[in-house]
Coordinates of C-alpha atoms in Angstrom, one line a residue:
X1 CA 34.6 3.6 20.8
X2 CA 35.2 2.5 17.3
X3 CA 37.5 4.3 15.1
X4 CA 37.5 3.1 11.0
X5 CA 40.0 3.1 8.4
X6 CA 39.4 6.7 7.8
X7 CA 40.4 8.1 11.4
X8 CA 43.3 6.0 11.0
X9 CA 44.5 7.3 7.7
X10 CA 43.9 11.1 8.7
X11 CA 45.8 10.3 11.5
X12 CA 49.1 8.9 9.1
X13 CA 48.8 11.6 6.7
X14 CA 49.2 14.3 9.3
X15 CA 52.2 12.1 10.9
X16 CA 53.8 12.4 7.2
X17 CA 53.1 15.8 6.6
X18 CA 54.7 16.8 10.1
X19 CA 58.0 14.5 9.4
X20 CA 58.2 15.6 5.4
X21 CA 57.6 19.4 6.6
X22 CA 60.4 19.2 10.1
X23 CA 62.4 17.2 7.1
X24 CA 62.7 20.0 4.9
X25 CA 63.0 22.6 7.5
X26 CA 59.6 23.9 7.5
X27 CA 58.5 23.2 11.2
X28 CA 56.9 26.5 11.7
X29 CA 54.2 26.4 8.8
X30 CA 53.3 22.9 9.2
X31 CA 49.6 23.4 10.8
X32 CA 48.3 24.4 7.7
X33 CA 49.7 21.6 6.0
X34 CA 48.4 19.2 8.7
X35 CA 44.8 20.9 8.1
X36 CA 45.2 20.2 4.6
X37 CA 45.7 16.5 4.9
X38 CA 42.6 16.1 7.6
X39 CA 40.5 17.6 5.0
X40 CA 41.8 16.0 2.2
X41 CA 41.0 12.1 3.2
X42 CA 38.0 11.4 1.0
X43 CA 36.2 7.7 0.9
X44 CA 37.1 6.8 -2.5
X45 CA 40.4 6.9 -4.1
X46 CA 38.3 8.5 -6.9
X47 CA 37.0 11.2 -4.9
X48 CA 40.2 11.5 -3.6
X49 CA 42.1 12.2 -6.3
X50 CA 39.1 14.7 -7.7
X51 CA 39.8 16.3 -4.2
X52 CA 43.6 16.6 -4.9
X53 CA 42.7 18.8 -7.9
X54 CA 40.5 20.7 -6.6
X55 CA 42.3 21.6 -3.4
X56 CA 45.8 22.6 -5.7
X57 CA 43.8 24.7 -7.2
X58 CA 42.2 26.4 -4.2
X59 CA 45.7 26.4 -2.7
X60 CA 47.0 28.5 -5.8
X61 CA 44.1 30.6 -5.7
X62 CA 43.9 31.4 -1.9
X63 CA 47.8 31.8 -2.2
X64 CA 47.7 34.2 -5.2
X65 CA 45.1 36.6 -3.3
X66 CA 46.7 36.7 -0.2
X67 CA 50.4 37.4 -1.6
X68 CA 48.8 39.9 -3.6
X69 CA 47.3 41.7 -0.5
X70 CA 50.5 41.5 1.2
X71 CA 52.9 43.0 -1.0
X72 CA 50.7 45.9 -2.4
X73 CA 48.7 47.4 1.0
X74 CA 50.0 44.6 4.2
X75 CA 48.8 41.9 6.4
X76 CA 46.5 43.7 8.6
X77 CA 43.1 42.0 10.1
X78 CA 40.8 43.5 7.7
X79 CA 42.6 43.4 4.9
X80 CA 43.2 39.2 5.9
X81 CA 39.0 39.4 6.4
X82 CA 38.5 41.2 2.9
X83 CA 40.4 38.8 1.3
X84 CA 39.1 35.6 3.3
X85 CA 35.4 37.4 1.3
X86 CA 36.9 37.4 -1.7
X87 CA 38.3 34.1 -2.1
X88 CA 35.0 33.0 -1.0
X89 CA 33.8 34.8 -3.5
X90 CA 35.3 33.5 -6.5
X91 CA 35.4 29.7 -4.9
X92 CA 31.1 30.1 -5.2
X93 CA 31.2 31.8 -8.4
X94 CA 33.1 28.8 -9.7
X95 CA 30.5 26.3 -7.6
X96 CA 33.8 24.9 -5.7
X97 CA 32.9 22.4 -3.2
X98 CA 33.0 23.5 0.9
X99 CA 36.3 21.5 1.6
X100 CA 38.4 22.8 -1.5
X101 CA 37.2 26.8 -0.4
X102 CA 37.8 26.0 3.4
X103 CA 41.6 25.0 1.9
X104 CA 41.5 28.7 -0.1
X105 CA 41.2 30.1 3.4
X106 CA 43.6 28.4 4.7
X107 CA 46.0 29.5 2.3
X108 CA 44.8 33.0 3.0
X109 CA 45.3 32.9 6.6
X110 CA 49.2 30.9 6.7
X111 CA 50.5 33.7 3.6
X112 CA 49.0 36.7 5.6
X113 CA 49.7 35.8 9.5
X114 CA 52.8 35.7 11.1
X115 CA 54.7 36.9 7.8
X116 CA 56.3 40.7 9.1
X117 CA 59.2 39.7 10.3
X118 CA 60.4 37.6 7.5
X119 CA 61.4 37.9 4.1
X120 CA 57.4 37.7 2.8
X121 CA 58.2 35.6 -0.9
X122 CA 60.7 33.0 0.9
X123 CA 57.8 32.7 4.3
X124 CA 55.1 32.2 1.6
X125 CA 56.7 29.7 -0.4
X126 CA 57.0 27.5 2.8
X127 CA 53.6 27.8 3.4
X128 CA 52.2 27.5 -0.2
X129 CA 54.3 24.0 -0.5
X130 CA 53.6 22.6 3.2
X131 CA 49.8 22.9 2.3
X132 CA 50.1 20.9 -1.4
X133 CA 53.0 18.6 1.2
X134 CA 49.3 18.2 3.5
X135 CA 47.4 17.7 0.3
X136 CA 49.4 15.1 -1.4
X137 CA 50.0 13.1 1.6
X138 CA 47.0 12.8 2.5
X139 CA 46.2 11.4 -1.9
X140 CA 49.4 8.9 -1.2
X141 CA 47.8 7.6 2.2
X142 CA 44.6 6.7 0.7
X143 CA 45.6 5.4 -2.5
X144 CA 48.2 3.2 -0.2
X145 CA 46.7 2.1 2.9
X146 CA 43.4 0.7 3.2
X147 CA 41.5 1.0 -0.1
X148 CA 38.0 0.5 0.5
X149 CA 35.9 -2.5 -0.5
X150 CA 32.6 -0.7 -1.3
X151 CA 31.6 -3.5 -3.0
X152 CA 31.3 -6.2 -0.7
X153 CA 30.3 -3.4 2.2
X154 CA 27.5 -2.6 0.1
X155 CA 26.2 -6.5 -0.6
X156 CA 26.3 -6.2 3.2
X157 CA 24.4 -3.4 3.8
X158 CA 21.6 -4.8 1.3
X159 CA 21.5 -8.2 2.5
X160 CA 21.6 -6.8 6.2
X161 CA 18.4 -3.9 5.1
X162 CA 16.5 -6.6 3.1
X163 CA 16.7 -9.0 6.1
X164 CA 15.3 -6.0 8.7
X165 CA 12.8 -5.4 6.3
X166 CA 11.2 -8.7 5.8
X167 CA 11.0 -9.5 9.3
X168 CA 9.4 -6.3 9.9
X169 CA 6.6 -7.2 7.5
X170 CA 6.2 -10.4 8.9
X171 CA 5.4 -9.1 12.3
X172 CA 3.1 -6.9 10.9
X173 CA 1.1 -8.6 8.5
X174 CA 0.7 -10.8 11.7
X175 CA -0.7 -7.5 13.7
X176 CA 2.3 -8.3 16.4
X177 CA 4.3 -5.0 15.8
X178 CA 4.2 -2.6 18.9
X179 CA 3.2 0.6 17.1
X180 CA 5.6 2.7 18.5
X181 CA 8.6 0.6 17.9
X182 CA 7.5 0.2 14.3
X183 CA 7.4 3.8 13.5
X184 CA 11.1 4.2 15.0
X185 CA 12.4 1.8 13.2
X186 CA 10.7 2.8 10.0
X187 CA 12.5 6.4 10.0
X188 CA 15.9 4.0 11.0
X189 CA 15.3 1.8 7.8
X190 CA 14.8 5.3 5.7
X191 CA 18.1 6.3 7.1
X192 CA 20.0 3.0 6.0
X193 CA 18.2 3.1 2.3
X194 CA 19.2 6.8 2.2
X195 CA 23.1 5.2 3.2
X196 CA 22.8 1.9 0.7
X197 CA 22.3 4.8 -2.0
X198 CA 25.3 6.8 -0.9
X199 CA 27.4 3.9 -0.7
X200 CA 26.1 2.6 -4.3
X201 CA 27.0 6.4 -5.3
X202 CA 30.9 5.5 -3.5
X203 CA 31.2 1.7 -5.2
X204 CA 30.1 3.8 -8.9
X205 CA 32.6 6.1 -8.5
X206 CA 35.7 3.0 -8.3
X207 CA 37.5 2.7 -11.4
X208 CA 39.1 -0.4 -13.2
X209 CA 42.0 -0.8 -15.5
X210 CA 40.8 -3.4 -17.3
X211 CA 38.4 -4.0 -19.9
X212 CA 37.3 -7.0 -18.7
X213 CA 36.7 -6.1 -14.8
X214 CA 35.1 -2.9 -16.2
X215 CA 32.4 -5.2 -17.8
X216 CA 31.7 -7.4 -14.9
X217 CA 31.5 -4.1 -12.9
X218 CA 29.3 -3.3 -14.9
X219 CA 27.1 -5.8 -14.8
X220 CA 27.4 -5.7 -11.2
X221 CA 26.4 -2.2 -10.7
X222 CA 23.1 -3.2 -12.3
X223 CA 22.5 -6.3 -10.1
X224 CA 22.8 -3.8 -7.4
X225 CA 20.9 -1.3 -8.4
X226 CA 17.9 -3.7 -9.0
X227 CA 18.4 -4.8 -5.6
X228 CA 18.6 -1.6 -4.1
X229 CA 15.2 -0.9 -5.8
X230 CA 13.8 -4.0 -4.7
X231 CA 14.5 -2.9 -1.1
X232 CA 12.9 0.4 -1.5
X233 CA 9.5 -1.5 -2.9
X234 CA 9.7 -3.6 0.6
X235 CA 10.2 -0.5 2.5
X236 CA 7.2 1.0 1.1
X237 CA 5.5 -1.8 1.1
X238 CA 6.4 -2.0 5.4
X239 CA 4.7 1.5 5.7
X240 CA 1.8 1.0 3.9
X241 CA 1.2 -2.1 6.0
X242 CA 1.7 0.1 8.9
X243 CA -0.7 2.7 7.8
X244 CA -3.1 0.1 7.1
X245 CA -2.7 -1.9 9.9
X246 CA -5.7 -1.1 11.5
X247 CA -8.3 -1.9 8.6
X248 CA -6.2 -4.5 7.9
X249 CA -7.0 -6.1 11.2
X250 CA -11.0 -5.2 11.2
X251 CA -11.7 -7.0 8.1
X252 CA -13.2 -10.5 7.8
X253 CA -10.3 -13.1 8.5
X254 CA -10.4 -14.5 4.9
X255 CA -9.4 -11.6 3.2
X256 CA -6.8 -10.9 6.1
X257 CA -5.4 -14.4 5.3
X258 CA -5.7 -13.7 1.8
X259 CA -3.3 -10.4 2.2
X260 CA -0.8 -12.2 4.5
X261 CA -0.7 -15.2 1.8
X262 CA 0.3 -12.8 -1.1
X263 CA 2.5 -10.6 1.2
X264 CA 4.5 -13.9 2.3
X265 CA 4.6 -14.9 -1.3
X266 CA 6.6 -11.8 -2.6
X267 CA 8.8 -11.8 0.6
X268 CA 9.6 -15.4 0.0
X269 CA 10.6 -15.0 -3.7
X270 CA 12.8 -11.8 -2.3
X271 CA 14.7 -14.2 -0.1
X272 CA 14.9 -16.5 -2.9
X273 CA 16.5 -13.6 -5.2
X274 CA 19.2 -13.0 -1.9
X275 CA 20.5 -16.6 -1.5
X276 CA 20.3 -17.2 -5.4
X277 CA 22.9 -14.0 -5.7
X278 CA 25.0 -15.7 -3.0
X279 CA 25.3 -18.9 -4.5
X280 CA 23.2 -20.6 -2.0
X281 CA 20.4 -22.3 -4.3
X282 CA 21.4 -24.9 -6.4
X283 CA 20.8 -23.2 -10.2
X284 CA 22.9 -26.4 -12.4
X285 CA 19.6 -27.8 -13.4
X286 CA 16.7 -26.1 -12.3
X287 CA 15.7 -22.3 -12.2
X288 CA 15.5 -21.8 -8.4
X289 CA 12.8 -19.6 -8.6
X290 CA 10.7 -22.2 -10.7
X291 CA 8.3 -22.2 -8.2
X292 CA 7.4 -19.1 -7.1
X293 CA 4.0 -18.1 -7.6
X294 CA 2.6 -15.0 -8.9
X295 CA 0.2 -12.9 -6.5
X296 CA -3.2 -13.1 -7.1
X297 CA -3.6 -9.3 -7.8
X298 CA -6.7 -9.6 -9.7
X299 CA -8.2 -11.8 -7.1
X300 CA -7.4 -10.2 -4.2
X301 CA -9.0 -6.8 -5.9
X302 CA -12.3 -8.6 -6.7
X303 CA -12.6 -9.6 -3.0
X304 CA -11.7 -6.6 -1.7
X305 CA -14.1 -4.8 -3.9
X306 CA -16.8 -7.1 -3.2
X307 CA -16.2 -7.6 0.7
X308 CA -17.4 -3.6 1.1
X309 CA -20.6 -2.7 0.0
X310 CA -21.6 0.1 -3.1
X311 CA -22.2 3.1 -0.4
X312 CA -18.4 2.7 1.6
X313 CA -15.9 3.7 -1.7
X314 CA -13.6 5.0 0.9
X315 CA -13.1 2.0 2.8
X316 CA -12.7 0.0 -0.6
X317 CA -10.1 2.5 -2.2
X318 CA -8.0 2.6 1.1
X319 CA -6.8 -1.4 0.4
X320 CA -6.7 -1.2 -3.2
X321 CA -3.8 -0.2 -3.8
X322 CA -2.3 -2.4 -1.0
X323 CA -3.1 -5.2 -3.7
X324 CA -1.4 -3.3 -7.0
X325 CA 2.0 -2.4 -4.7
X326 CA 2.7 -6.0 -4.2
X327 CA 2.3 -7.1 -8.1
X328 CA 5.0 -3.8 -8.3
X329 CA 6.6 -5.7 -6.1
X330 CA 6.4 -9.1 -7.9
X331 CA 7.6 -7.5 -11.3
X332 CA 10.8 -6.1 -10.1
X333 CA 11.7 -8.9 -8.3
X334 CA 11.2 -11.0 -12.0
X335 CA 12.8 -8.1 -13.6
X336 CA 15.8 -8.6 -10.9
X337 CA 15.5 -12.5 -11.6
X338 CA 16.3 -12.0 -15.3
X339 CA 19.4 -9.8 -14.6
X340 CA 20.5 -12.2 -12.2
X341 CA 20.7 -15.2 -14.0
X342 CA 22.2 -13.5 -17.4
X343 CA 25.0 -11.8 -14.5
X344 CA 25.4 -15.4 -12.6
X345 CA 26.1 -16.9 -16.4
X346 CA 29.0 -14.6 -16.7
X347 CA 30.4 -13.6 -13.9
X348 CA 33.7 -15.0 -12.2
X349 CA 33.6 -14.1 -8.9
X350 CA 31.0 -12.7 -6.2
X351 CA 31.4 -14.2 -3.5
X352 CA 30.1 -12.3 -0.3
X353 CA 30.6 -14.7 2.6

Protein backbone atom coordinates (compact mmCIF):
# COMPACT_ATOMS: atom_id res chain seq x y z
CA UNK A 1 0.00 0.00 0.00
CA UNK A 2 1.28 3.42 -0.77
CA UNK A 3 -0.05 6.34 0.89
CA UNK A 4 1.19 10.08 -0.72
CA UNK A 5 1.66 13.39 0.72
CA UNK A 6 -2.00 14.06 0.43
CA UNK A 7 -3.34 11.09 2.84
CA UNK A 8 -0.85 12.30 5.08
CA UNK A 9 -1.80 15.89 5.28
CA UNK A 10 -5.72 14.99 5.54
CA UNK A 11 -4.68 12.91 8.19
CA UNK A 12 -2.79 16.15 10.21
CA UNK A 13 -5.40 18.48 9.49
CA UNK A 14 -8.09 16.47 11.15
CA UNK A 15 -5.55 15.73 14.16
CA UNK A 16 -5.46 19.73 14.43
CA UNK A 17 -8.91 20.33 14.01
CA UNK A 18 -9.79 17.70 16.85
CA UNK A 19 -6.97 19.26 19.37
CA UNK A 20 -7.98 23.17 18.40
CA UNK A 21 -11.78 22.12 18.68
CA UNK A 22 -11.33 19.76 22.44
CA UNK A 23 -8.93 23.03 23.04
CA UNK A 24 -11.60 25.48 22.95
CA UNK A 25 -14.21 23.34 24.49
CA UNK A 26 -16.01 22.26 21.45
CA UNK A 27 -15.56 18.39 21.55
CA UNK A 28 -19.03 17.63 20.69
CA UNK A 29 -19.32 19.44 17.15
CA UNK A 30 -15.98 18.50 16.07
CA UNK A 31 -17.11 15.83 13.24
CA UNK A 32 -18.22 18.32 11.11
CA UNK A 33 -15.15 20.17 11.42
CA UNK A 34 -13.10 17.03 10.79
CA UNK A 35 -15.22 16.57 7.52
CA UNK A 36 -14.43 19.95 6.56
CA UNK A 37 -10.72 19.53 6.71
CA UNK A 38 -10.85 15.93 4.65
CA UNK A 39 -12.50 17.87 2.01
CA UNK A 40 -10.67 20.80 2.06
CA UNK A 41 -7.03 19.29 1.10
CA UNK A 42 -6.67 20.26 -2.52
CA UNK A 43 -3.35 19.51 -4.74
CA UNK A 44 -2.19 22.97 -5.16
CA UNK A 45 -1.74 25.60 -2.62
CA UNK A 46 -3.61 27.63 -5.29
CA UNK A 47 -6.55 25.55 -5.43
CA UNK A 48 -6.38 25.36 -2.00
CA UNK A 49 -6.75 28.62 -1.09
CA UNK A 50 -9.57 29.09 -4.02
CA UNK A 51 -11.17 26.13 -1.91
CA UNK A 52 -10.90 28.11 1.36
CA UNK A 53 -13.15 30.74 -0.19
CA UNK A 54 -15.32 28.96 -1.52
CA UNK A 55 -16.06 26.60 1.39
CA UNK A 56 -16.47 30.00 3.98
CA UNK A 57 -18.78 30.91 1.90
CA UNK A 58 -20.72 27.67 1.65
CA UNK A 59 -20.27 27.43 5.35
CA UNK A 60 -22.07 30.93 5.78
CA UNK A 61 -24.66 30.01 3.44
CA UNK A 62 -25.57 26.47 4.67
CA UNK A 63 -25.32 27.99 8.20
CA UNK A 64 -27.69 30.99 7.45
CA UNK A 65 -30.43 28.50 5.96
CA UNK A 66 -30.44 26.13 8.53
CA UNK A 67 -30.45 28.78 11.63
CA UNK A 68 -33.15 30.29 9.79
CA UNK A 69 -35.23 27.03 9.59
CA UNK A 70 -34.61 26.43 13.21
CA UNK A 71 -35.65 29.44 14.85
CA UNK A 72 -38.80 30.22 12.72
CA UNK A 73 -40.69 26.50 12.21
CA UNK A 74 -37.76 23.68 14.15
CA UNK A 75 -35.34 21.02 13.36
CA UNK A 76 -37.53 18.34 12.25
CA UNK A 77 -36.45 15.65 9.39
CA UNK A 78 -38.19 17.23 6.61
CA UNK A 79 -37.70 20.52 7.35
CA UNK A 80 -33.48 19.46 7.69
CA UNK A 81 -34.33 17.61 3.90
CA UNK A 82 -36.08 20.81 2.56
CA UNK A 83 -33.47 22.85 3.45
CA UNK A 84 -30.49 20.22 2.53
CA UNK A 85 -32.75 21.07 -1.40
CA UNK A 86 -32.46 24.37 -1.03
CA UNK A 87 -29.01 24.96 -0.26
CA UNK A 88 -28.49 22.74 -3.11
CA UNK A 89 -30.39 24.84 -4.90
CA UNK A 90 -28.80 28.04 -4.67
CA UNK A 91 -25.02 26.31 -4.50
CA UNK A 92 -26.11 25.18 -8.57
CA UNK A 93 -27.67 28.39 -9.32
CA UNK A 94 -24.40 30.01 -8.43
CA UNK A 95 -22.33 27.00 -10.45
CA UNK A 96 -20.54 26.17 -6.87
CA UNK A 97 -18.28 23.34 -7.23
CA UNK A 98 -19.42 19.66 -5.60
CA UNK A 99 -16.93 19.91 -2.60
CA UNK A 100 -17.84 23.66 -1.47
CA UNK A 101 -21.99 22.43 -1.69
CA UNK A 102 -21.19 19.03 0.02
CA UNK A 103 -19.63 21.67 2.97
CA UNK A 104 -23.28 23.77 2.69
CA UNK A 105 -24.78 20.49 3.80
CA UNK A 106 -22.80 19.92 6.25
CA UNK A 107 -23.39 23.02 7.83
CA UNK A 108 -27.05 22.27 7.38
CA UNK A 109 -26.96 19.00 9.07
CA UNK A 110 -24.43 20.08 12.37
CA UNK A 111 -26.89 23.58 13.00
CA UNK A 112 -30.14 21.47 12.65
CA UNK A 113 -29.24 17.98 14.48
CA UNK A 114 -28.76 17.49 17.92
CA UNK A 115 -29.63 21.30 18.74
CA UNK A 116 -33.13 20.90 21.16
CA UNK A 117 -31.73 20.66 24.10
CA UNK A 118 -29.42 23.49 24.08
CA UNK A 119 -29.50 27.06 23.85
CA UNK A 120 -29.85 26.97 19.65
CA UNK A 121 -27.58 30.52 18.86
CA UNK A 122 -24.69 29.44 21.43
CA UNK A 123 -24.87 25.32 19.88
CA UNK A 124 -24.71 26.96 16.36
CA UNK A 125 -21.99 29.19 16.88
CA UNK A 126 -19.80 26.09 17.90
CA UNK A 127 -20.62 24.42 15.03
CA UNK A 128 -20.49 27.29 12.45
CA UNK A 129 -16.68 28.00 13.83
CA UNK A 130 -15.53 24.18 14.22
CA UNK A 131 -16.34 23.85 10.46
CA UNK A 132 -14.20 27.23 9.22
CA UNK A 133 -11.55 25.55 12.45
CA UNK A 134 -11.79 22.20 9.81
CA UNK A 135 -11.47 24.56 6.80
CA UNK A 136 -8.56 26.58 7.84
CA UNK A 137 -6.57 23.80 9.11
CA UNK A 138 -6.76 22.01 6.60
CA UNK A 139 -5.45 25.70 4.16
CA UNK A 140 -2.51 26.00 7.03
CA UNK A 141 -1.55 22.18 6.54
CA UNK A 142 -1.07 22.39 2.89
CA UNK A 143 0.44 25.70 2.60
CA UNK A 144 2.91 24.15 5.49
CA UNK A 145 3.78 20.74 4.97
CA UNK A 146 4.63 19.23 1.80
CA UNK A 147 4.12 21.77 -1.01
CA UNK A 148 4.09 19.96 -4.14
CA UNK A 149 6.76 20.01 -6.78
CA UNK A 150 4.53 19.75 -9.94
CA UNK A 151 7.20 20.80 -11.83
CA UNK A 152 9.71 18.38 -11.67
CA UNK A 153 6.74 15.54 -11.27
CA UNK A 154 5.58 16.66 -14.48
CA UNK A 155 9.28 16.57 -16.39
CA UNK A 156 8.91 13.05 -14.94
CA UNK A 157 5.88 12.09 -16.22
CA UNK A 158 6.85 13.37 -19.83
CA UNK A 159 10.15 11.99 -19.97
CA UNK A 160 8.69 8.61 -18.42
CA UNK A 161 5.44 8.79 -21.41
CA UNK A 162 7.88 9.87 -24.18
CA UNK A 163 10.18 6.97 -23.34
CA UNK A 164 6.93 4.27 -23.34
CA UNK A 165 6.01 5.75 -26.39
CA UNK A 166 9.06 5.46 -28.57
CA UNK A 167 9.72 2.01 -27.60
CA UNK A 168 6.30 1.20 -28.52
CA UNK A 169 6.82 2.41 -31.97
CA UNK A 170 9.96 0.70 -32.36
CA UNK A 171 8.39 -2.59 -31.77
CA UNK A 172 5.95 -1.94 -34.03
CA UNK A 173 7.36 -0.45 -36.94
CA UNK A 174 9.43 -3.73 -36.59
CA UNK A 175 5.95 -5.89 -36.72
CA UNK A 176 7.09 -7.50 -33.18
CA UNK A 177 4.18 -5.96 -31.06
CA UNK A 178 1.63 -8.75 -29.76
CA UNK A 179 -1.59 -7.13 -30.93
CA UNK A 180 -3.37 -7.53 -27.97
CA UNK A 181 -0.85 -6.16 -25.57
CA UNK A 182 -0.48 -3.13 -27.90
CA UNK A 183 -4.03 -2.20 -27.81
CA UNK A 184 -3.92 -2.31 -23.76
CA UNK A 185 -1.32 -0.38 -23.50
CA UNK A 186 -2.46 2.20 -26.07
CA UNK A 187 -5.81 3.02 -23.89
CA UNK A 188 -2.91 3.08 -20.66
CA UNK A 189 -0.73 5.71 -22.65
CA UNK A 190 -4.23 7.72 -23.32
CA UNK A 191 -4.78 7.56 -19.68
CA UNK A 192 -1.22 9.04 -18.65
CA UNK A 193 -1.48 11.88 -21.63
CA UNK A 194 -4.99 12.62 -20.23
CA UNK A 195 -2.81 12.82 -16.42
CA UNK A 196 0.46 14.82 -18.02
CA UNK A 197 -2.44 17.42 -19.03
CA UNK A 198 -3.97 17.51 -15.56
CA UNK A 199 -0.81 17.80 -13.91
CA UNK A 200 0.40 20.67 -16.54
CA UNK A 201 -3.26 22.26 -15.57
CA UNK A 202 -1.79 21.80 -11.42
CA UNK A 203 2.06 23.15 -12.27
CA UNK A 204 -0.14 26.44 -14.18
CA UNK A 205 -2.01 27.01 -11.45
CA UNK A 206 1.48 27.71 -8.88
CA UNK A 207 2.15 31.13 -8.36
CA UNK A 208 5.45 33.16 -7.87
CA UNK A 209 6.36 36.21 -5.99
CA UNK A 210 8.78 37.34 -8.02
CA UNK A 211 9.11 38.99 -11.21
CA UNK A 212 11.91 37.29 -12.24
CA UNK A 213 10.77 33.44 -11.40
CA UNK A 214 7.40 34.46 -12.96
CA UNK A 215 9.29 34.91 -16.32
CA UNK A 216 11.36 31.79 -16.23
CA UNK A 217 8.03 30.07 -15.26
CA UNK A 218 6.91 31.31 -17.90
CA UNK A 219 9.03 30.28 -20.32
CA UNK A 220 8.96 26.99 -18.72
CA UNK A 221 5.31 26.43 -19.08
CA UNK A 222 5.82 26.80 -22.80
CA UNK A 223 8.78 24.28 -23.06
CA UNK A 224 6.28 22.10 -21.54
CA UNK A 225 3.52 22.57 -23.29
CA UNK A 226 5.49 21.90 -26.65
CA UNK A 227 6.51 18.84 -25.17
CA UNK A 228 3.38 17.76 -24.04
CA UNK A 229 2.21 18.22 -27.71
CA UNK A 230 5.04 16.51 -29.06
CA UNK A 231 3.97 13.44 -26.96
CA UNK A 232 0.50 13.50 -28.18
CA UNK A 233 1.94 13.61 -32.13
CA UNK A 234 3.91 10.19 -30.97
CA UNK A 235 0.86 8.80 -29.44
CA UNK A 236 -1.04 9.24 -32.50
CA UNK A 237 1.54 8.41 -34.53
CA UNK A 238 1.74 4.74 -32.25
CA UNK A 239 -1.96 4.11 -33.26
CA UNK A 240 -1.88 4.81 -36.68
CA UNK A 241 1.05 2.44 -36.89
CA UNK A 242 -1.14 0.05 -35.14
CA UNK A 243 -4.03 0.45 -37.37
CA UNK A 244 -1.84 0.08 -40.19
CA UNK A 245 0.22 -2.56 -39.15
CA UNK A 246 -1.16 -4.95 -41.35
CA UNK A 247 -0.58 -3.14 -44.82
CA UNK A 248 2.24 -1.97 -43.51
CA UNK A 249 3.65 -5.51 -43.28
CA UNK A 250 2.18 -6.76 -46.87
CA UNK A 251 3.88 -4.16 -48.79
CA UNK A 252 7.16 -4.68 -50.74
CA UNK A 253 10.14 -4.57 -48.20
CA UNK A 254 11.63 -1.33 -49.69
CA UNK A 255 8.91 0.80 -48.96
CA UNK A 256 8.58 -0.93 -45.48
CA UNK A 257 12.22 -0.03 -44.86
CA UNK A 258 11.59 3.26 -46.27
CA UNK A 259 8.69 3.93 -43.45
CA UNK A 260 10.82 2.48 -40.56
CA UNK A 261 13.83 4.79 -41.80
CA UNK A 262 11.64 7.99 -41.56
CA UNK A 263 9.72 6.80 -38.41
CA UNK A 264 13.27 6.14 -36.62
CA UNK A 265 14.38 9.49 -37.93
CA UNK A 266 11.69 11.60 -36.04
CA UNK A 267 11.90 9.37 -32.88
CA UNK A 268 15.59 9.89 -32.91
CA UNK A 269 15.39 13.70 -33.13
CA UNK A 270 12.51 13.36 -30.17
CA UNK A 271 15.20 11.74 -27.93
CA UNK A 272 17.56 14.31 -29.06
CA UNK A 273 14.97 17.20 -27.92
CA UNK A 274 14.72 15.03 -24.21
CA UNK A 275 18.40 14.83 -23.40
CA UNK A 276 19.07 18.33 -24.92
CA UNK A 277 16.34 19.75 -22.17
CA UNK A 278 18.22 17.76 -19.58
CA UNK A 279 21.48 19.09 -20.23
CA UNK A 280 22.77 15.90 -21.49
CA UNK A 281 24.08 17.01 -25.16
CA UNK A 282 26.88 19.13 -25.27
CA UNK A 283 25.24 22.63 -26.91
CA UNK A 284 28.74 25.14 -26.13
CA UNK A 285 29.66 24.93 -29.70
CA UNK A 286 27.56 23.00 -31.76
CA UNK A 287 23.61 22.88 -32.18
CA UNK A 288 22.96 19.30 -31.01
CA UNK A 289 20.42 18.75 -33.37
CA UNK A 290 22.69 19.81 -36.36
CA UNK A 291 22.33 16.64 -37.72
CA UNK A 292 19.06 15.58 -37.79
CA UNK A 293 17.65 14.99 -41.01
CA UNK A 294 14.40 15.93 -42.36
CA UNK A 295 11.84 13.04 -43.49
CA UNK A 296 11.53 12.49 -46.85
CA UNK A 297 7.76 13.25 -46.93
CA UNK A 298 7.65 14.06 -50.52
CA UNK A 299 9.53 10.92 -51.38
CA UNK A 300 8.03 8.52 -49.44
CA UNK A 301 4.44 9.86 -51.02
CA UNK A 302 5.72 9.37 -54.63
CA UNK A 303 6.68 5.77 -53.74
CA UNK A 304 3.76 5.09 -52.08
CA UNK A 305 1.67 6.47 -54.90
CA UNK A 306 3.54 4.75 -57.45
CA UNK A 307 4.05 1.27 -55.64
CA UNK A 308 -0.15 0.73 -56.03
CA UNK A 309 -1.48 0.76 -59.27
CA UNK A 310 -4.26 3.60 -60.98
CA UNK A 311 -7.38 1.08 -60.18
CA UNK A 312 -6.56 0.43 -56.05
CA UNK A 313 -7.09 4.39 -54.61
CA UNK A 314 -8.03 2.83 -51.51
CA UNK A 315 -5.04 0.97 -50.80
CA UNK A 316 -2.96 4.16 -51.78
CA UNK A 317 -4.95 6.72 -49.55
CA UNK A 318 -4.85 4.31 -46.51
CA UNK A 319 -0.68 5.11 -46.17
CA UNK A 320 -0.78 8.49 -47.29
CA UNK A 321 -1.37 10.11 -44.61
CA UNK A 322 0.96 7.80 -42.55
CA UNK A 323 3.74 9.90 -44.56
CA UNK A 324 2.11 13.70 -43.86
CA UNK A 325 1.69 12.72 -39.78
CA UNK A 326 5.39 12.20 -39.45
CA UNK A 327 6.46 15.67 -41.28
CA UNK A 328 3.64 16.95 -38.42
CA UNK A 329 5.66 15.28 -36.42
CA UNK A 330 9.08 16.72 -37.72
CA UNK A 331 7.77 20.38 -37.44
CA UNK A 332 6.81 20.43 -33.93
CA UNK A 333 9.64 18.80 -32.87
CA UNK A 334 11.79 22.04 -34.84
CA UNK A 335 9.22 24.28 -33.47
CA UNK A 336 10.08 22.71 -29.84
CA UNK A 337 13.88 22.91 -30.93
CA UNK A 338 13.56 26.71 -31.35
CA UNK A 339 11.81 27.28 -27.94
CA UNK A 340 14.32 25.18 -26.39
CA UNK A 341 17.36 26.75 -27.27
CA UNK A 342 16.03 30.53 -26.70
CA UNK A 343 14.68 28.90 -22.98
CA UNK A 344 18.24 26.92 -22.39
CA UNK A 345 19.92 30.63 -23.19
CA UNK A 346 18.05 32.04 -20.33
CA UNK A 347 17.25 29.95 -17.96
CA UNK A 348 19.07 29.41 -14.45
CA UNK A 349 18.14 26.32 -13.35
CA UNK A 350 16.24 22.95 -14.64
CA UNK A 351 17.69 20.48 -13.50
CA UNK A 352 15.59 17.12 -13.45
CA UNK A 353 17.95 14.39 -12.34
Amino acid sequence: MKLGARAFKTGVAIMITMYIATLIGFEAGFFAGTIAAATSLQPSIYRSFQTMAEQIQANILGSAIAITLVLTAGNAPFLIGAGIVLVIGICTFFKMKEDTTFIAIIAVLALMMDSSNVVYLEFAGMRFTTILIGIFSAFLVNLAFLPPKYEIQLFNQISELTSDLLQWIRVTTRHLADQPALKKEIEMLNTELWQLENTYLLFSEERTYSRTKGIERARKLVIFRSLISLSRKSYDLLTTLHRLDYDIEHISKDISRRILKEVDKVMHTHEKLMLMYQGRIRSKDTDPLHSVSTPDVKGLIVELINYYDEGDEEARLKLIPLASMLYDYHEEMMHCKMLMKSYLKKASDHDFD
